[in-house]
PDB file of C-alpha atoms in Angstrom:
ATOM      1  CA  ILE A   1       6.395   9.187  -1.094  1.00 61.00           C
ATOM      2  CA  GLY A   2       8.417  11.761   0.118  1.00 72.00           C
ATOM      3  CA  VAL A   3       9.838   9.489   2.659  1.00 78.00           C
ATOM      4  CA  GLN A   4      10.453   6.347   0.496  1.00 75.00           C
ATOM      5  CA  TRP A   5      12.224   8.769  -1.860  1.00 80.00           C
ATOM      6  CA  HIS A   6      14.672  10.011   0.916  1.00 78.00           C
ATOM      7  CA  LEU A   7      15.210   6.446   1.980  1.00 82.00           C
ATOM      8  CA  LYS A   8      16.550   5.711  -1.214  1.00 83.00           C
ATOM      9  CA  GLN A   9      18.573   8.064  -1.131  1.00 82.00           C
ATOM     10  CA  LEU A  10      20.072   7.435   1.662  1.00 82.00           C
ATOM     11  CA  ALA A  11      20.917   4.117   0.436  1.00 83.00           C
ATOM     12  CA  ARG A  12      22.601   5.337  -2.476  1.00 85.00           C
ATOM     13  CA  SER A  13      25.234   6.792   0.029  1.00 84.00           C
ATOM     14  CA  PRO A  14      28.687   5.327  -0.266  1.00 86.00           C
ATOM     15  CA  HIS A  15      29.428   5.877   3.726  1.00 84.00           C
ATOM     16  CA  LEU A  16      26.485   3.719   5.182  1.00 83.00           C
ATOM     17  CA  ASP A  17      27.811   0.640   6.867  1.00 87.00           C
ATOM     18  CA  ASP A  18      26.869  -3.377   5.634  1.00 85.00           C
ATOM     19  CA  GLU A  19      24.303  -2.970   8.752  1.00 85.00           C
ATOM     20  CA  THR A  20      22.548   0.519   7.644  1.00 84.00           C
ATOM     21  CA  HIS A  21      22.756  -0.330   4.285  1.00 81.00           C
ATOM     22  CA  LYS A  22      20.486  -3.273   4.717  1.00 83.00           C
ATOM     23  CA  MET A  23      18.385  -1.443   7.833  1.00 83.00           C
ATOM     24  CA  THR A  24      17.581   1.238   4.633  1.00 85.00           C
ATOM     25  CA  HIS A  25      16.328  -1.201   2.427  1.00 82.00           C
ATOM     26  CA  ILE A  26      13.614  -2.903   4.875  1.00 80.00           C
ATOM     27  CA  ALA A  27      12.521   0.134   5.526  1.00 82.00           C
ATOM     28  CA  ILE A  28      12.177   1.265   2.074  1.00 83.00           C
ATOM     29  CA  GLU A  29      10.345  -2.247   1.341  1.00 78.00           C
ATOM     30  CA  GLU A  30       8.083  -1.333   4.243  1.00 75.00           C
ATOM     31  CA  CYS A  31       7.041   2.205   2.898  1.00 78.00           C
ATOM     32  CA  LYS A  32       5.784   0.040  -0.618  1.00 74.00           C
ATOM     33  CA  ARG A  33       3.730  -2.059   1.856  1.00 66.00           C
ATOM     34  CA  MET A  34       2.469   0.684   3.577  1.00 71.00           C
ATOM     35  CA  ARG A  35       1.358   2.761   0.296  1.00 71.00           C
ATOM     36  CA  LEU A  36      -0.073  -1.045  -0.989  1.00 66.00           C
ATOM     37  CA  LEU A  37      -1.696  -0.927   2.029  1.00 61.00           C
ATOM     38  CA  LEU A  38      -3.376   2.682   1.760  1.00 65.00           C
ATOM     39  CA  SER A  39      -4.088   1.889  -1.771  1.00 64.00           C
ATOM     40  CA  ASP A  40      -6.201  -0.813  -0.977  1.00 57.00           C
ATOM     41  CA  PHE A  41      -8.186   0.715   1.899  1.00 58.00           C
ATOM     42  CA  GLN A  42      -9.011   3.583  -0.694  1.00 60.00           C
ATOM     43  CA  SER A  43     -10.096   1.513  -3.236  1.00 56.00           C
ATOM     44  CA  PHE A  44     -12.377  -0.563  -0.228  1.00 51.00           C
ATOM     45  CA  SER A  45     -13.456   3.170   1.374  1.00 54.00           C
ATOM     46  CA  LYS A  46     -13.986   4.832  -2.372  1.00 56.00           C
ATOM     47  CA  ARG A  47     -17.092   6.467  -2.996  1.00 53.00           C
ATOM     48  CA  SER A  48     -18.116   5.004  -6.585  1.00 56.00           C
ATOM     49  CA  SER A  49     -21.020   6.469  -8.392  1.00 59.00           C
ATOM     50  CA  GLY A  50     -23.033   4.294  -6.968  1.00 73.00           C
ATOM     51  CA  LEU A  51     -25.224   4.468 -10.157  1.00 84.00           C
ATOM     52  CA  LYS A  52     -25.669   1.338 -12.024  1.00 88.00           C
ATOM     53  CA  GLU A  53     -26.176   1.474 -15.640  1.00 92.00           C
ATOM     54  CA  SER A  54     -25.980  -0.493 -18.952  1.00 94.00           C
ATOM     55  CA  VAL A  55     -22.302  -2.342 -19.078  1.00 93.00           C
ATOM     56  CA  ASN A  56     -21.033  -4.054 -21.783  1.00 96.00           C
ATOM     57  CA  ILE A  57     -18.988  -6.797 -19.996  1.00 95.00           C
ATOM     58  CA  HIS A  58     -16.963  -7.720 -22.846  1.00 96.00           C
ATOM     59  CA  ALA A  59     -15.923  -3.642 -23.242  1.00 94.00           C
ATOM     60  CA  VAL A  60     -14.649  -3.086 -19.192  1.00 94.00           C
ATOM     61  CA  LEU A  61     -12.616  -6.279 -19.911  1.00 95.00           C
ATOM     62  CA  ASP A  62     -10.700  -4.892 -22.940  1.00 93.00           C
ATOM     63  CA  ASN A  63     -10.246  -1.799 -21.494  1.00 91.00           C
ATOM     64  CA  CYS A  64      -8.640  -3.255 -18.319  1.00 90.00           C
ATOM     65  CA  LEU A  65      -6.605  -5.353 -20.922  1.00 91.00           C
ATOM     66  CA  THR A  66      -5.661  -2.610 -23.259  1.00 89.00           C
ATOM     67  CA  PHE A  67      -4.735  -0.327 -19.778  1.00 85.00           C
ATOM     68  CA  TYR A  68      -2.151  -3.497 -18.054  1.00 85.00           C
ATOM     69  CA  LYS A  69      -1.127  -4.423 -21.905  1.00 87.00           C
ATOM     70  CA  LYS A  70       2.626  -3.354 -21.172  1.00 86.00           C
ATOM     71  CA  TYR A  71       2.321  -5.625 -17.400  1.00 86.00           C
ATOM     72  CA  LEU A  72       1.143  -8.584 -19.412  1.00 90.00           C
ATOM     73  CA  ARG A  73       3.739  -8.614 -22.012  1.00 90.00           C
ATOM     74  CA  ASP A  74       6.242  -7.924 -19.949  1.00 88.00           C
ATOM     75  CA  ARG A  75       5.492 -10.994 -17.835  1.00 90.00           C
ATOM     76  CA  LYS A  76       4.886 -13.319 -20.905  1.00 93.00           C
ATOM     77  CA  ILE A  77       1.482 -13.838 -20.471  1.00 94.00           C
ATOM     78  CA  THR A  78      -0.782 -14.597 -23.526  1.00 95.00           C
ATOM     79  CA  VAL A  79      -4.311 -13.688 -23.520  1.00 96.00           C
ATOM     80  CA  VAL A  80      -6.887 -15.638 -25.283  1.00 96.00           C
ATOM     81  CA  ARG A  81     -10.253 -14.200 -24.634  1.00 97.00           C
ATOM     82  CA  ARG A  82     -13.244 -16.117 -25.492  1.00 97.00           C
ATOM     83  CA  TYR A  83     -16.366 -14.172 -25.705  1.00 97.00           C
ATOM     84  CA  ASP A  84     -20.070 -15.074 -25.604  1.00 97.00           C
ATOM     85  CA  GLU A  85     -21.423 -12.497 -28.324  1.00 96.00           C
ATOM     86  CA  SER A  86     -24.546 -13.107 -27.316  1.00 96.00           C
ATOM     87  CA  VAL A  87     -23.689 -11.766 -23.797  1.00 96.00           C
ATOM     88  CA  PRO A  88     -26.009  -8.743 -23.118  1.00 95.00           C
ATOM     89  CA  GLU A  89     -25.423  -5.922 -21.043  1.00 95.00           C
ATOM     90  CA  ILE A  90     -26.063  -5.978 -17.884  1.00 93.00           C
ATOM     91  CA  ALA A  91     -27.281  -3.691 -15.231  1.00 92.00           C
ATOM     92  CA  ALA A  92     -23.563  -2.708 -13.241  1.00 92.00           C
ATOM     93  CA  ILE A  93     -22.093   0.156 -11.654  1.00 90.00           C
ATOM     94  CA  LYS A  94     -19.455   0.292 -14.363  1.00 88.00           C
ATOM     95  CA  ASP A  95     -16.404   1.472 -12.249  1.00 86.00           C
ATOM     96  CA  GLN A  96     -16.945  -1.499  -9.441  1.00 88.00           C
ATOM     97  CA  ILE A  97     -17.406  -3.914 -11.692  1.00 91.00           C
ATOM     98  CA  SER A  98     -14.193  -2.931 -13.460  1.00 89.00           C
ATOM     99  CA  GLN A  99     -12.206  -3.104 -10.083  1.00 87.00           C
ATOM    100  CA  VAL A 100     -13.474  -6.562  -9.566  1.00 91.00           C
ATOM    101  CA  PHE A 101     -11.941  -7.353 -13.276  1.00 93.00           C
ATOM    102  CA  VAL A 102      -8.787  -5.450 -12.237  1.00 89.00           C
ATOM    103  CA  ASN A 103      -8.165  -7.654  -8.767  1.00 89.00           C
ATOM    104  CA  LEU A 104      -8.676 -10.387 -10.447  1.00 93.00           C
ATOM    105  CA  LEU A 105      -6.388  -9.817 -13.704  1.00 92.00           C
ATOM    106  CA  LEU A 106      -3.809  -8.767 -11.317  1.00 88.00           C
ATOM    107  CA  ASN A 107      -3.752 -12.051  -9.022  1.00 88.00           C
ATOM    108  CA  ALA A 108      -3.763 -14.482 -12.045  1.00 91.00           C
ATOM    109  CA  VAL A 109      -1.180 -12.401 -13.161  1.00 91.00           C
ATOM    110  CA  GLU A 110       1.155 -12.976  -9.942  1.00 88.00           C
ATOM    111  CA  ALA A 111       0.544 -16.504  -9.957  1.00 88.00           C
ATOM    112  CA  MET A 112       2.269 -16.924 -12.861  1.00 90.00           C
ATOM    113  CA  GLU A 113       4.840 -14.775 -12.348  1.00 79.00           C
ATOM    114  CA  GLU A 114       7.924 -17.125 -12.342  1.00 73.00           C
ATOM    115  CA  LYS A 115       7.464 -18.346 -16.140  1.00 83.00           C
ATOM    116  CA  GLY A 116       4.372 -16.413 -17.751  1.00 88.00           C
ATOM    117  CA  GLY A 117       1.676 -18.185 -19.038  1.00 92.00           C
ATOM    118  CA  GLU A 118      -2.199 -17.716 -20.654  1.00 95.00           C
ATOM    119  CA  LEU A 119      -4.372 -16.455 -18.731  1.00 95.00           C
ATOM    120  CA  LEU A 120      -8.263 -16.731 -20.307  1.00 96.00           C
ATOM    121  CA  LEU A 121     -11.663 -14.731 -20.155  1.00 97.00           C
ATOM    122  CA  LEU A 122     -14.469 -16.585 -20.796  1.00 97.00           C
ATOM    123  CA  THR A 123     -17.573 -14.983 -21.103  1.00 97.00           C
ATOM    124  CA  GLU A 124     -20.978 -17.064 -21.534  1.00 97.00           C
ATOM    125  CA  ASN A 125     -24.522 -16.011 -21.343  1.00 96.00           C
ATOM    126  CA  GLN A 126     -26.856 -18.500 -19.271  1.00 93.00           C
ATOM    127  CA  GLY A 127     -30.018 -16.988 -19.540  1.00 89.00           C
ATOM    128  CA  HIS A 128     -30.412 -15.827 -16.229  1.00 89.00           C
ATOM    129  CA  CYS A 129     -26.808 -14.732 -15.724  1.00 91.00           C
ATOM    130  CA  VAL A 130     -24.242 -13.678 -17.315  1.00 95.00           C
ATOM    131  CA  SER A 131     -20.599 -15.901 -16.216  1.00 96.00           C
ATOM    132  CA  VAL A 132     -16.914 -14.584 -16.563  1.00 96.00           C
ATOM    133  CA  LYS A 133     -14.410 -16.832 -16.007  1.00 97.00           C
ATOM    134  CA  VAL A 134     -10.438 -15.398 -15.363  1.00 95.00           C
ATOM    135  CA  GLN A 135      -8.256 -18.829 -15.780  1.00 96.00           C
ATOM    136  CA  ASP A 136      -4.593 -18.829 -15.257  1.00 94.00           C
ATOM    137  CA  THR A 137      -2.063 -21.396 -15.789  1.00 94.00           C
ATOM    138  CA  GLY A 138      -0.383 -20.340 -12.505  1.00 89.00           C
ATOM    139  CA  SER A 139       0.574 -22.161  -9.204  1.00 87.00           C
ATOM    140  CA  GLY A 140      -2.772 -22.602  -8.209  1.00 87.00           C
ATOM    141  CA  ILE A 141      -4.290 -22.601  -4.223  1.00 84.00           C
ATOM    142  CA  VAL A 142      -3.649 -24.974  -1.966  1.00 84.00           C
ATOM    143  CA  ALA A 143      -6.443 -26.806  -0.182  1.00 81.00           C
ATOM    144  CA  ALA A 144      -5.589 -24.807   3.094  1.00 79.00           C
ATOM    145  CA  ASP A 145      -5.934 -21.944   1.503  1.00 82.00           C
ATOM    146  CA  MET A 146      -9.206 -22.091  -0.148  1.00 75.00           C
ATOM    147  CA  GLU A 147     -11.785 -21.902   2.181  1.00 81.00           C
ATOM    148  CA  ARG A 148      -9.877 -18.188   3.358  1.00 72.00           C
ATOM    149  CA  ILE A 149      -8.907 -16.612   0.179  1.00 78.00           C
ATOM    150  CA  PHE A 150     -11.795 -14.384   0.316  1.00 73.00           C
ATOM    151  CA  GLU A 151     -11.223 -13.290   3.909  1.00 72.00           C
ATOM    152  CA  PRO A 152     -10.417  -9.953   4.407  1.00 71.00           C
ATOM    153  CA  PHE A 153      -6.843  -9.449   5.241  1.00 68.00           C
ATOM    154  CA  PHE A 154      -5.606 -13.313   4.056  1.00 62.00           C
ATOM    155  CA  SER A 155      -3.222 -13.178   1.421  1.00 66.00           C
ATOM    156  CA  THR A 156      -0.796 -15.807   0.088  1.00 63.00           C
ATOM    157  CA  LYS A 157       1.501 -13.099  -0.676  1.00 60.00           C
ATOM    158  CA  SER A 158       4.436 -11.647   0.635  1.00 50.00           C
ATOM    159  CA  GLU A 159       3.759  -8.661   2.845  1.00 46.00           C
ATOM    160  CA  VAL A 160       5.505  -6.649   0.561  1.00 42.00           C
ATOM    161  CA  VAL A 161       3.058  -8.030  -2.463  1.00 49.00           C
ATOM    162  CA  GLY A 162      -0.152  -8.234  -1.060  1.00 53.00           C
ATOM    163  CA  THR A 163      -2.627  -6.827   1.428  1.00 53.00           C
ATOM    164  CA  GLY A 164      -5.432  -9.805   1.696  1.00 59.00           C
ATOM    165  CA  LEU A 165      -8.118  -7.111   0.583  1.00 68.00           C
ATOM    166  CA  GLY A 166      -8.388  -7.931  -3.212  1.00 78.00           C
ATOM    167  CA  LEU A 167     -10.221 -10.897  -3.090  1.00 84.00           C
ATOM    168  CA  TYR A 168     -12.501  -9.252  -0.141  1.00 82.00           C
ATOM    169  CA  VAL A 169     -13.551  -6.635  -1.990  1.00 83.00           C
ATOM    170  CA  SER A 170     -14.401  -8.042  -4.780  1.00 85.00           C
ATOM    171  CA  TYR A 171     -16.346 -10.924  -3.787  1.00 87.00           C
ATOM    172  CA  ALA A 172     -18.281  -7.735  -1.531  1.00 86.00           C
ATOM    173  CA  ILE A 173     -19.027  -5.275  -5.029  1.00 89.00           C
ATOM    174  CA  VAL A 174     -20.179  -8.907  -7.291  1.00 90.00           C
ATOM    175  CA  GLN A 175     -22.287  -9.524  -4.134  1.00 88.00           C
ATOM    176  CA  ARG A 176     -23.823  -6.122  -4.106  1.00 88.00           C
ATOM    177  CA  HIS A 177     -24.334  -6.844  -7.920  1.00 90.00           C
ATOM    178  CA  GLN A 178     -26.582  -9.947  -6.682  1.00 90.00           C
ATOM    179  CA  GLY A 179     -23.774 -12.474  -7.914  1.00 92.00           C
ATOM    180  CA  ASP A 180     -21.380 -14.905  -6.954  1.00 92.00           C
ATOM    181  CA  ILE A 181     -17.668 -15.607  -7.103  1.00 92.00           C
ATOM    182  CA  ARG A 182     -15.774 -19.046  -6.714  1.00 93.00           C
ATOM    183  CA  VAL A 183     -12.932 -20.471  -7.473  1.00 91.00           C
ATOM    184  CA  ASP A 184     -11.661 -23.770  -8.755  1.00 92.00           C
ATOM    185  CA  SER A 185      -8.048 -24.023  -8.056  1.00 90.00           C
ATOM    186  CA  GLN A 186      -4.938 -26.724  -7.822  1.00 86.00           C
ATOM    187  CA  PRO A 187      -1.421 -26.491  -7.124  1.00 88.00           C
ATOM    188  CA  GLY A 188       0.223 -26.510 -10.260  1.00 86.00           C
ATOM    189  CA  GLN A 189      -2.464 -26.553 -11.670  1.00 89.00           C
ATOM    190  CA  GLY A 190      -3.527 -22.782 -12.043  1.00 91.00           C
ATOM    191  CA  SER A 191      -7.233 -21.230 -11.241  1.00 92.00           C
ATOM    192  CA  THR A 192     -10.514 -20.244 -12.289  1.00 93.00           C
ATOM    193  CA  PHE A 193     -12.514 -17.590 -11.228  1.00 94.00           C
ATOM    194  CA  THR A 194     -16.378 -17.516 -12.375  1.00 95.00           C
TER     195      THR A 194
END
């Protein structure tokens, strides 16, 4: 952060030639990328309580939405909640499940970045399990990328925006909770992560 701050101060200098000004901005973007990468690594290796407790999925989803309320509003995202009231509490590590939902929500928002859209959160009690769907009206995922989206370091975003760890970490967390993540997506028609 300190290096990035100094570079921003340098970029404001009226004495820089065009080439140096351009290189300074590239260095600032690289600082942002490294900060994001380090943040993702911290999330991946972060020690959690590791203790499963009884968790209300709807409350966790609502907390995530509350935290990102301004972010969603600024990007013209309309949130639709279709919660199945018969969904029971589940045994889960709360901070890890929250991380999964945050990753899915942020990916959905980024897929709708240019024009806004609708974010649908749908829960369902399926008897033997609880299903949570995060559906967006964004750009969708091309077929060539579908097989790789859960691989570590695979990202369809620019290097400055993403590191390719969000879905990988989410998939690992859900598997540790004896669950699964499935995705349905078509280019131009949005994506649904279940």
